[in-house]
Short mmCIF file of N, CA and C in Angstrom, two decimals:
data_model
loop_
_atom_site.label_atom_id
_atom_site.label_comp_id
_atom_site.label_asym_id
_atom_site.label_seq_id
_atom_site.Cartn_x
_atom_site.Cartn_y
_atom_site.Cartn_z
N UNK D 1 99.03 67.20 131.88
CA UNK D 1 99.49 68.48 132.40
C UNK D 1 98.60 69.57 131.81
N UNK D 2 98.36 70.60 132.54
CA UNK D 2 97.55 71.77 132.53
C UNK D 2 97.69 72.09 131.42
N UNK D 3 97.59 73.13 130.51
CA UNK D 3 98.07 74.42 129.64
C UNK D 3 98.94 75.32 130.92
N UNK D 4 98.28 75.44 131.63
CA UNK D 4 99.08 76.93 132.53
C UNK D 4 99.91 76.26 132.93
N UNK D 5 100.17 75.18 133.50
CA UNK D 5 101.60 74.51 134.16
C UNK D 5 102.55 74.17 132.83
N UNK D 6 101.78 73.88 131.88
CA UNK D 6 103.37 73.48 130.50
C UNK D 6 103.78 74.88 129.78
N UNK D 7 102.95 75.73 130.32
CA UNK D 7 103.54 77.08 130.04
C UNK D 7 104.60 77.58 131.10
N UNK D 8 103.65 77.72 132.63
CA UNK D 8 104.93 77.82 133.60
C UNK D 8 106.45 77.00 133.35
N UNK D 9 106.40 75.82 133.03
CA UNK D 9 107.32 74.63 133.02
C UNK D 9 108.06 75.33 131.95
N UNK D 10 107.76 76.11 130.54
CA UNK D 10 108.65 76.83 129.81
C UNK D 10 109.08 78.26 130.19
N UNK D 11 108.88 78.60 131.48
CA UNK D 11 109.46 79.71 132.03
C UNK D 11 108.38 80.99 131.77
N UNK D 12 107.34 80.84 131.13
CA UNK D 12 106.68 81.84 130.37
C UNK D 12 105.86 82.51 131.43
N UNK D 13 105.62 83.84 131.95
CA UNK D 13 104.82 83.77 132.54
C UNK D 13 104.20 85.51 131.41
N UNK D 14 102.53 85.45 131.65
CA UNK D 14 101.53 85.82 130.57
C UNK D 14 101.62 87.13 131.25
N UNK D 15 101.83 87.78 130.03
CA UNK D 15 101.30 89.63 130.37
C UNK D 15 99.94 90.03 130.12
N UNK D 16 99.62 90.90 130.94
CA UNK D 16 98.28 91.61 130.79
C UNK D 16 97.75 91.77 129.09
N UNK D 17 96.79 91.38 128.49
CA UNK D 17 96.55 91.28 127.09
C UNK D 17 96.60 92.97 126.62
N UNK D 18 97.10 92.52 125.60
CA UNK D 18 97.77 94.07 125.24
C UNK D 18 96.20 95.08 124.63
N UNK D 19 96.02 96.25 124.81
CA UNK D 19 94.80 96.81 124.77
C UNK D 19 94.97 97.21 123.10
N UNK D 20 93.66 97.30 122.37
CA UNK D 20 94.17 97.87 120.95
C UNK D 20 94.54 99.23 121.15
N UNK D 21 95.04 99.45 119.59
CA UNK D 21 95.50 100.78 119.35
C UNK D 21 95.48 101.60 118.35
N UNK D 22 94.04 100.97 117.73
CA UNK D 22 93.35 101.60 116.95
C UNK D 22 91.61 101.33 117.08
N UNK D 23 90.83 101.20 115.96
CA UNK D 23 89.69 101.18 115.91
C UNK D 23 88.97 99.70 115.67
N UNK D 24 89.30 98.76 117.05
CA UNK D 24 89.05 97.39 116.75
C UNK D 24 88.99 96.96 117.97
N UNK D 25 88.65 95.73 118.05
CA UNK D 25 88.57 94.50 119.48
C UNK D 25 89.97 93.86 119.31
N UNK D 26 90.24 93.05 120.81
CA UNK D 26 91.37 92.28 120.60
C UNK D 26 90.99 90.72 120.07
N UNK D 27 89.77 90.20 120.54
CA UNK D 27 89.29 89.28 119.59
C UNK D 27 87.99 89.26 119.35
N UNK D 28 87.50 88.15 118.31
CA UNK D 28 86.14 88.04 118.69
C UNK D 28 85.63 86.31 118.52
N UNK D 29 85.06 86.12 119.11
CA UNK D 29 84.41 84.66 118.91
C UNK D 29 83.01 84.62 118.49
N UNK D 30 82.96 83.57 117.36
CA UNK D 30 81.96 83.31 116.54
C UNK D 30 81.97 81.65 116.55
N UNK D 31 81.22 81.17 116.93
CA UNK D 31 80.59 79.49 116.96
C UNK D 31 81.89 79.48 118.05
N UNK D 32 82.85 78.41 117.66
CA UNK D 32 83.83 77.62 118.25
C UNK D 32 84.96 77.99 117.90
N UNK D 33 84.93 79.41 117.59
CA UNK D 33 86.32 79.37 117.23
C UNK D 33 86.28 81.13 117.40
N UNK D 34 87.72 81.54 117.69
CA UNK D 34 87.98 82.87 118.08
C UNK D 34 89.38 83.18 117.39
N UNK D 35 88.85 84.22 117.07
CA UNK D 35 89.80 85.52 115.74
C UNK D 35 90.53 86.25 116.88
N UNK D 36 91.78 85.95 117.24
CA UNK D 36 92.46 87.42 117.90
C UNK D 36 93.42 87.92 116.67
N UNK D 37 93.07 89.48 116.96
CA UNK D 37 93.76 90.49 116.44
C UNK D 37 95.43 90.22 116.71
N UNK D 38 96.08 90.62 115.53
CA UNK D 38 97.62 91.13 115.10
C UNK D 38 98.09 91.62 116.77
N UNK D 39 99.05 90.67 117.21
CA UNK D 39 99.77 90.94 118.50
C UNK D 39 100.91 91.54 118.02
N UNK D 40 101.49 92.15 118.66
CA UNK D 40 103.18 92.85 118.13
C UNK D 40 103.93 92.15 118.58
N UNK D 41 105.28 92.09 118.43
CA UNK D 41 106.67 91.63 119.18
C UNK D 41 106.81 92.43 120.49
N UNK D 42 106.27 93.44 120.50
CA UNK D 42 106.09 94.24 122.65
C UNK D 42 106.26 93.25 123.75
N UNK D 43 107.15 93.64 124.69
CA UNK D 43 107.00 93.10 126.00
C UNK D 43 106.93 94.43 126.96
N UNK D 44 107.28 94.25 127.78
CA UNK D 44 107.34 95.20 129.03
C UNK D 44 108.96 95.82 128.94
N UNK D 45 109.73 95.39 128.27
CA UNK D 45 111.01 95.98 127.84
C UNK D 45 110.81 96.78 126.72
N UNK D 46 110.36 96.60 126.39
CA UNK D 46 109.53 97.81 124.77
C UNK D 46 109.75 96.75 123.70
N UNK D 47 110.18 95.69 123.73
CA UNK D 47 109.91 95.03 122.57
C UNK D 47 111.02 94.80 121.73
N UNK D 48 110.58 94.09 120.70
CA UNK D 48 111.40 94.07 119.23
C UNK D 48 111.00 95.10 117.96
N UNK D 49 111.77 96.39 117.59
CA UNK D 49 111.35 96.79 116.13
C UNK D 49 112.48 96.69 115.75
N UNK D 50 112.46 97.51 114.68
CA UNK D 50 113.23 97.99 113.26
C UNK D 50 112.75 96.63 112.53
N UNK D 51 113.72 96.99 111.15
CA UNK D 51 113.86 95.81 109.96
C UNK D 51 114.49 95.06 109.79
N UNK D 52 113.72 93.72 109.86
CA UNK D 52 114.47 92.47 109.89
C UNK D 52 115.55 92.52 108.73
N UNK D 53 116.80 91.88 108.79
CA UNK D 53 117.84 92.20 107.43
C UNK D 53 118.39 93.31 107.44
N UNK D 54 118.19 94.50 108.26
CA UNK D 54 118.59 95.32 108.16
C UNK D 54 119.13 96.24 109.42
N UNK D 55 118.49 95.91 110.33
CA UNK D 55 118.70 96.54 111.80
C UNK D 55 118.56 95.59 113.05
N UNK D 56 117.72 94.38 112.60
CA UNK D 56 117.16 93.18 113.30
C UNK D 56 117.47 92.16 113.10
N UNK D 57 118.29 91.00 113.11
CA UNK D 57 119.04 90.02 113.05
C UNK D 57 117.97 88.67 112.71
N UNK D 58 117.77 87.78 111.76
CA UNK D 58 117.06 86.57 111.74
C UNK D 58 116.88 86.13 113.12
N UNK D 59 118.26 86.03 113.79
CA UNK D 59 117.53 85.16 115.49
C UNK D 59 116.70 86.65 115.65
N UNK D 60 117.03 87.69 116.34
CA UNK D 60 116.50 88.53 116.87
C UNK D 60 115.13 88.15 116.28
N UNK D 61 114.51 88.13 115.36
CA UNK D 61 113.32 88.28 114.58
C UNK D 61 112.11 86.81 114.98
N UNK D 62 113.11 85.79 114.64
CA UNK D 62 112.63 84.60 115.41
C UNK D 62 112.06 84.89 116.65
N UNK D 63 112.89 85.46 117.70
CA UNK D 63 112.38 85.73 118.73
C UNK D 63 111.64 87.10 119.25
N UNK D 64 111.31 87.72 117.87
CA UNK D 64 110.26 88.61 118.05
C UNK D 64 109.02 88.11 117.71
N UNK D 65 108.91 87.22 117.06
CA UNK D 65 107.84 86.04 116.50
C UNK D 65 107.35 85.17 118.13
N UNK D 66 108.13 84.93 118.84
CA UNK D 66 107.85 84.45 119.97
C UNK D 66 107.06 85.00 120.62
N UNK D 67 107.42 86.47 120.87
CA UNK D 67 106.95 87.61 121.71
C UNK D 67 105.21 87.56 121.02
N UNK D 68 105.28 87.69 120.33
CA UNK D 68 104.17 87.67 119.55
C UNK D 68 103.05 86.36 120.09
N UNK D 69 103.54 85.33 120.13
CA UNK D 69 102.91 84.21 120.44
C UNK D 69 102.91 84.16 121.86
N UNK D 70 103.65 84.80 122.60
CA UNK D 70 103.59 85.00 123.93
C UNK D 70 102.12 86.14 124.26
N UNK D 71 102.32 86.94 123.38
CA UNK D 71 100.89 88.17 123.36
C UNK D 71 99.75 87.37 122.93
N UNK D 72 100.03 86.17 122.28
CA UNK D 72 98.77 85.82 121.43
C UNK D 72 97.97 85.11 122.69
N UNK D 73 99.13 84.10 123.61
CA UNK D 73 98.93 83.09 124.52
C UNK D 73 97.75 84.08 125.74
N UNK D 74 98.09 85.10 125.73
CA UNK D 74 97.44 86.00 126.98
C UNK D 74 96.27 86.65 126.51
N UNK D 75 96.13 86.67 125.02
CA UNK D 75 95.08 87.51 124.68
C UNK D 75 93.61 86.27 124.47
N UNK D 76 94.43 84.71 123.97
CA UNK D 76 93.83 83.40 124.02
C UNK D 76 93.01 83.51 125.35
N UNK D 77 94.22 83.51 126.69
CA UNK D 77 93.28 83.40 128.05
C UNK D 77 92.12 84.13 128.25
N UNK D 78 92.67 85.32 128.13
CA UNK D 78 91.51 86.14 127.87
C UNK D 78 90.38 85.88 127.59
N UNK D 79 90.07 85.57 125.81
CA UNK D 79 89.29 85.17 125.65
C UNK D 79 88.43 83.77 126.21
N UNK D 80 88.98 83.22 126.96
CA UNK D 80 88.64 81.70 127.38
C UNK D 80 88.51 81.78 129.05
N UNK D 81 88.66 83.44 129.13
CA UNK D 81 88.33 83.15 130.76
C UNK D 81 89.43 82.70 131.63
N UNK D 82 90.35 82.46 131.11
CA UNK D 82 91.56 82.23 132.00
C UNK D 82 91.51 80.41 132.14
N UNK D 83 90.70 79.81 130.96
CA UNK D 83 91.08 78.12 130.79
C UNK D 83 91.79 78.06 129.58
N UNK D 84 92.85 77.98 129.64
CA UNK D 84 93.39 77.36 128.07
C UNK D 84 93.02 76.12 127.91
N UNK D 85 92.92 75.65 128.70
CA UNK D 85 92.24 73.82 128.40
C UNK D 85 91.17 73.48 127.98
N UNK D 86 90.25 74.99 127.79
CA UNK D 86 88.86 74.65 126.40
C UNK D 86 89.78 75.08 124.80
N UNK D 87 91.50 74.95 124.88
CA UNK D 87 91.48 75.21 123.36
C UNK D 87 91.58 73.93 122.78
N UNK D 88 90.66 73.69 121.32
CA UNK D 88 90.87 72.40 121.00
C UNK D 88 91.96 72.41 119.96
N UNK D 89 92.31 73.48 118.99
CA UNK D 89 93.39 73.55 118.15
C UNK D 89 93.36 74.91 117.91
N UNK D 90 95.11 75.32 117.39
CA UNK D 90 95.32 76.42 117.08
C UNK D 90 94.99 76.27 115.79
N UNK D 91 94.14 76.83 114.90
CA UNK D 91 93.75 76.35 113.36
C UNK D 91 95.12 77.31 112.40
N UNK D 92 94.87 78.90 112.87
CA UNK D 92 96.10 78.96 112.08
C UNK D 92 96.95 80.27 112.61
N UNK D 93 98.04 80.63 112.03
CA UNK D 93 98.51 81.54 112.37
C UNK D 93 99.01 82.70 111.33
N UNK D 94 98.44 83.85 111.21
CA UNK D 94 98.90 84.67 109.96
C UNK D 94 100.05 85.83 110.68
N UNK D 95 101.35 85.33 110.20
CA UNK D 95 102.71 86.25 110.45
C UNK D 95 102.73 87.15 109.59
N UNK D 96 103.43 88.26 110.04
CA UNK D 96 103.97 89.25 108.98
C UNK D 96 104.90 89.97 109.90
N UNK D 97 106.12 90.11 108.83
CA UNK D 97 107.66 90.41 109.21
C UNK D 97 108.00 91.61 108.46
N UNK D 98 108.33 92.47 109.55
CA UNK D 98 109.13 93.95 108.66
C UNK D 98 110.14 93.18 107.85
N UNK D 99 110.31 93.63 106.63
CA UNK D 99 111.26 92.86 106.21
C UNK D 99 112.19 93.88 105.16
N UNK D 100 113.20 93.64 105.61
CA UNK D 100 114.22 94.70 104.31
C UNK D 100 114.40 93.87 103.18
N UNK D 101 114.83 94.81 102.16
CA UNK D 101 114.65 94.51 100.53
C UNK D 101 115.58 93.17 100.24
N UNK D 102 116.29 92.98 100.66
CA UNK D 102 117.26 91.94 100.37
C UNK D 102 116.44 90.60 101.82
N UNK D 103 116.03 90.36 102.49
CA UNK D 103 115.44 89.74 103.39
C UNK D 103 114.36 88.34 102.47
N UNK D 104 114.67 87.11 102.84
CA UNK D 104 113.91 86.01 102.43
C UNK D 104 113.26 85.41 103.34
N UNK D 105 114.05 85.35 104.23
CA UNK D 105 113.42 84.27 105.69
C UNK D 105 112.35 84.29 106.40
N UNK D 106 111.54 84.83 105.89
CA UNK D 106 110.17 85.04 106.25
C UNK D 106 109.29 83.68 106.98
N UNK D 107 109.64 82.90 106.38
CA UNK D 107 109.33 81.57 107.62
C UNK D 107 110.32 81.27 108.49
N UNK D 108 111.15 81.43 108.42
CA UNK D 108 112.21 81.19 109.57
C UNK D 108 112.04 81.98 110.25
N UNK D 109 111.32 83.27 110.51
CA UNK D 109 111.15 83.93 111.11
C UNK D 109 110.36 83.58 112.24
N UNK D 110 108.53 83.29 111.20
CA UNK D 110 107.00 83.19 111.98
C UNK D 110 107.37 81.57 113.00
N UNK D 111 108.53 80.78 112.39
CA UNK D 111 108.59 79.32 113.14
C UNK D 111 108.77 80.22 114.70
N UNK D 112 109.57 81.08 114.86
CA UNK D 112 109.80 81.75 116.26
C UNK D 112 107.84 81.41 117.24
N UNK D 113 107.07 81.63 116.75
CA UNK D 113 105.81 81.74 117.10
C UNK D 113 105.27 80.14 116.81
N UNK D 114 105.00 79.76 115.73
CA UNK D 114 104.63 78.34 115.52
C UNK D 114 105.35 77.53 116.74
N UNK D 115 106.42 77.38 116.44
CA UNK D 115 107.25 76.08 117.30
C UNK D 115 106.47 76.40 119.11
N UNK D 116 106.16 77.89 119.46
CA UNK D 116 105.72 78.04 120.56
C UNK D 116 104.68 77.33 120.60
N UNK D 117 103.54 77.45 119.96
CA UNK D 117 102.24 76.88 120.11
C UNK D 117 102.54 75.59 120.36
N UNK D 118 103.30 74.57 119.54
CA UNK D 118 103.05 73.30 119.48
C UNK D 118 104.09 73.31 120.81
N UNK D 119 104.90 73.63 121.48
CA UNK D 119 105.54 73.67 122.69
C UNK D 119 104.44 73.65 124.01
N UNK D 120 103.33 74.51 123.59
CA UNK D 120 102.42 75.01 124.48
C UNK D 120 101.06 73.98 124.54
N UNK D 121 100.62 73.63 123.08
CA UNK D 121 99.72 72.70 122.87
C UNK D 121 99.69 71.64 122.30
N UNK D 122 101.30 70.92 121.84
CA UNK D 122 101.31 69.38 121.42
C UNK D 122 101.06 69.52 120.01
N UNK D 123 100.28 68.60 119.96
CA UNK D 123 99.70 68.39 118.67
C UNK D 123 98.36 69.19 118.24
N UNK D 124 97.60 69.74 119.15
CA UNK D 124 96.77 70.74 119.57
C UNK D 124 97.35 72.14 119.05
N UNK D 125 98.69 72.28 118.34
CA UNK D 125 99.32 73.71 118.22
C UNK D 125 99.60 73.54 116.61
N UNK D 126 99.53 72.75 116.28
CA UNK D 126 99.88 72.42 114.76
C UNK D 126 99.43 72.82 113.48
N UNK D 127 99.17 74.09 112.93
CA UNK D 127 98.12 74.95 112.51
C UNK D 127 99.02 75.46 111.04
N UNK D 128 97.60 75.23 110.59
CA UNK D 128 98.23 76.34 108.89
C UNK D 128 98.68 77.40 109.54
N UNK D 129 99.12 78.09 107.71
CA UNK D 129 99.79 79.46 108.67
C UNK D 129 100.29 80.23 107.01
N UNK D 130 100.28 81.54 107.29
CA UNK D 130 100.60 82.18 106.39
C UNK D 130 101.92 83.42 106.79
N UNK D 131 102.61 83.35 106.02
CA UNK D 131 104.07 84.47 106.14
C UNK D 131 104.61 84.79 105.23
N UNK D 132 104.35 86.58 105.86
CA UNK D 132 104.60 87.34 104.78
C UNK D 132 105.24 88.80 105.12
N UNK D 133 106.36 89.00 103.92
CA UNK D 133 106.99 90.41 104.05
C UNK D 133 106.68 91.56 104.20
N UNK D 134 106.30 92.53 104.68
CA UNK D 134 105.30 93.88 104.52
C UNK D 134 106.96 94.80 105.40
N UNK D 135 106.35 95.93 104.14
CA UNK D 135 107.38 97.19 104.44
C UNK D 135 107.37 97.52 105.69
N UNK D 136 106.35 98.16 106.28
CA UNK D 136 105.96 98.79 107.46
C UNK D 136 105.43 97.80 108.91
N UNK D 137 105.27 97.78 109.71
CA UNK D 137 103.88 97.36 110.28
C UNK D 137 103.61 98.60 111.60
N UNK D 138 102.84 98.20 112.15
CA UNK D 138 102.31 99.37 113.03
C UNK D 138 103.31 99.35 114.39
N UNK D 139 103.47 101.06 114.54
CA UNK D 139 104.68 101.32 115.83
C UNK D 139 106.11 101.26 115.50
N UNK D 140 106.79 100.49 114.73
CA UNK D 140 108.05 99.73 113.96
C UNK D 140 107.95 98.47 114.68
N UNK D 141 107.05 98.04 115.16
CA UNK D 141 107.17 96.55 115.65
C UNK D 141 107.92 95.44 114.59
N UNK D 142 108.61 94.66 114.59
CA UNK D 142 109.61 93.60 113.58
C UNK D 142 108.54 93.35 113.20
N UNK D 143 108.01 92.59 113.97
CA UNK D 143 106.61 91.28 113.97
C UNK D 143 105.45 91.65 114.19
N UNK D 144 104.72 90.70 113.28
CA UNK D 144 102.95 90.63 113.82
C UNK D 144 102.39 89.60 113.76
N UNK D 145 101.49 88.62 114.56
CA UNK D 145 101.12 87.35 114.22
C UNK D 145 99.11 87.82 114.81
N UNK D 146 98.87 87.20 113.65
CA UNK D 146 96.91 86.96 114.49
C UNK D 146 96.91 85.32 114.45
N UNK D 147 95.81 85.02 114.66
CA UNK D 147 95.98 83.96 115.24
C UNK D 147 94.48 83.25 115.04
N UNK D 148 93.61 82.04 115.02
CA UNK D 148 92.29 81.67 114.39
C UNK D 148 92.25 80.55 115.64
N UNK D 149 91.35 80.41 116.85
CA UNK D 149 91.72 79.17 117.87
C UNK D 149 90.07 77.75 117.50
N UNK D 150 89.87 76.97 117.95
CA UNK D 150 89.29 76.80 117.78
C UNK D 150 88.96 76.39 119.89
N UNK D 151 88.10 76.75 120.34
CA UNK D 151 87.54 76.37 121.60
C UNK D 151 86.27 75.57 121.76
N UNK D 152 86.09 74.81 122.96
CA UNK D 152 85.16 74.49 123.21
C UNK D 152 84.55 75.10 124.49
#
């Protein structure tokens, strides 16, 4: 099965790759492998913000982590021309979660995004990964995930 059909098959369908919104690219590729930039929790509904633990619920947050991997999935095509089927592995994924002072779940969170990939790419999605608490992030977005692919 495709990439674009086991994505359709999870109901997902890809938004326009989100444009930056500061002083940067949305990715870049070097040899075989491509760096996309920090996606937010944004959809076309305005998204997920506030602080997780505090205004934003663990599920809620999980599934702002999704959103995220849903931005990552479109900004991937992008870069690949609209084949996901030159990705050979997701190598890794770096999360970061608004997180209020009393807040731990910081991987229970980024799994919202992980579990997508390997949903999306098998064993092909199975990637280090780093998650972490930060006061702020940009806009009040909950979530942020970048992302390291490796293509052929």
């Amino acid at each position: 099965m495709s990439i674009h059909a086991r994505i359709a098959e999870l109901g997902i369908t890809l938004p326009e790759p989100a444009k930056p919104v500061a002083s940067y690219v949305s990715y870049v590729r070097s040899g075989e492998q491509i760096f996309i930039s920090g996606q937010l929790s944004n959809d076309a509904g305005g998204g997920i913000k506030g602080t997780v633990g505090v205004d934003v619920t663990p599920e809620q947050a999980a599934e702002a982590a999704r959103l995220c991997g849903i931005n990552l999935l479109s900004q991937i095509n992008a870069a690949v021309d609209g084949d996901l089927d030159r990705v050979v592995r997701i190598v890794k994924l770096g999360g970061f979660v608004q997180a209020g002072p009393d807040f731990e779940a910081i991987p229970a969170v980024i799994n919202g995004c992980s579990d997508l990939m390997v949903q999306v790419f098998g064993d092909a999605g199975k990637h280090s990964r780093s998650a972490v608490g930060v006061y702020k992030l940009p806009l009040g977005f909950a979530v942020e995930v970048d992302a390291v692919i490796e293509v052929k």
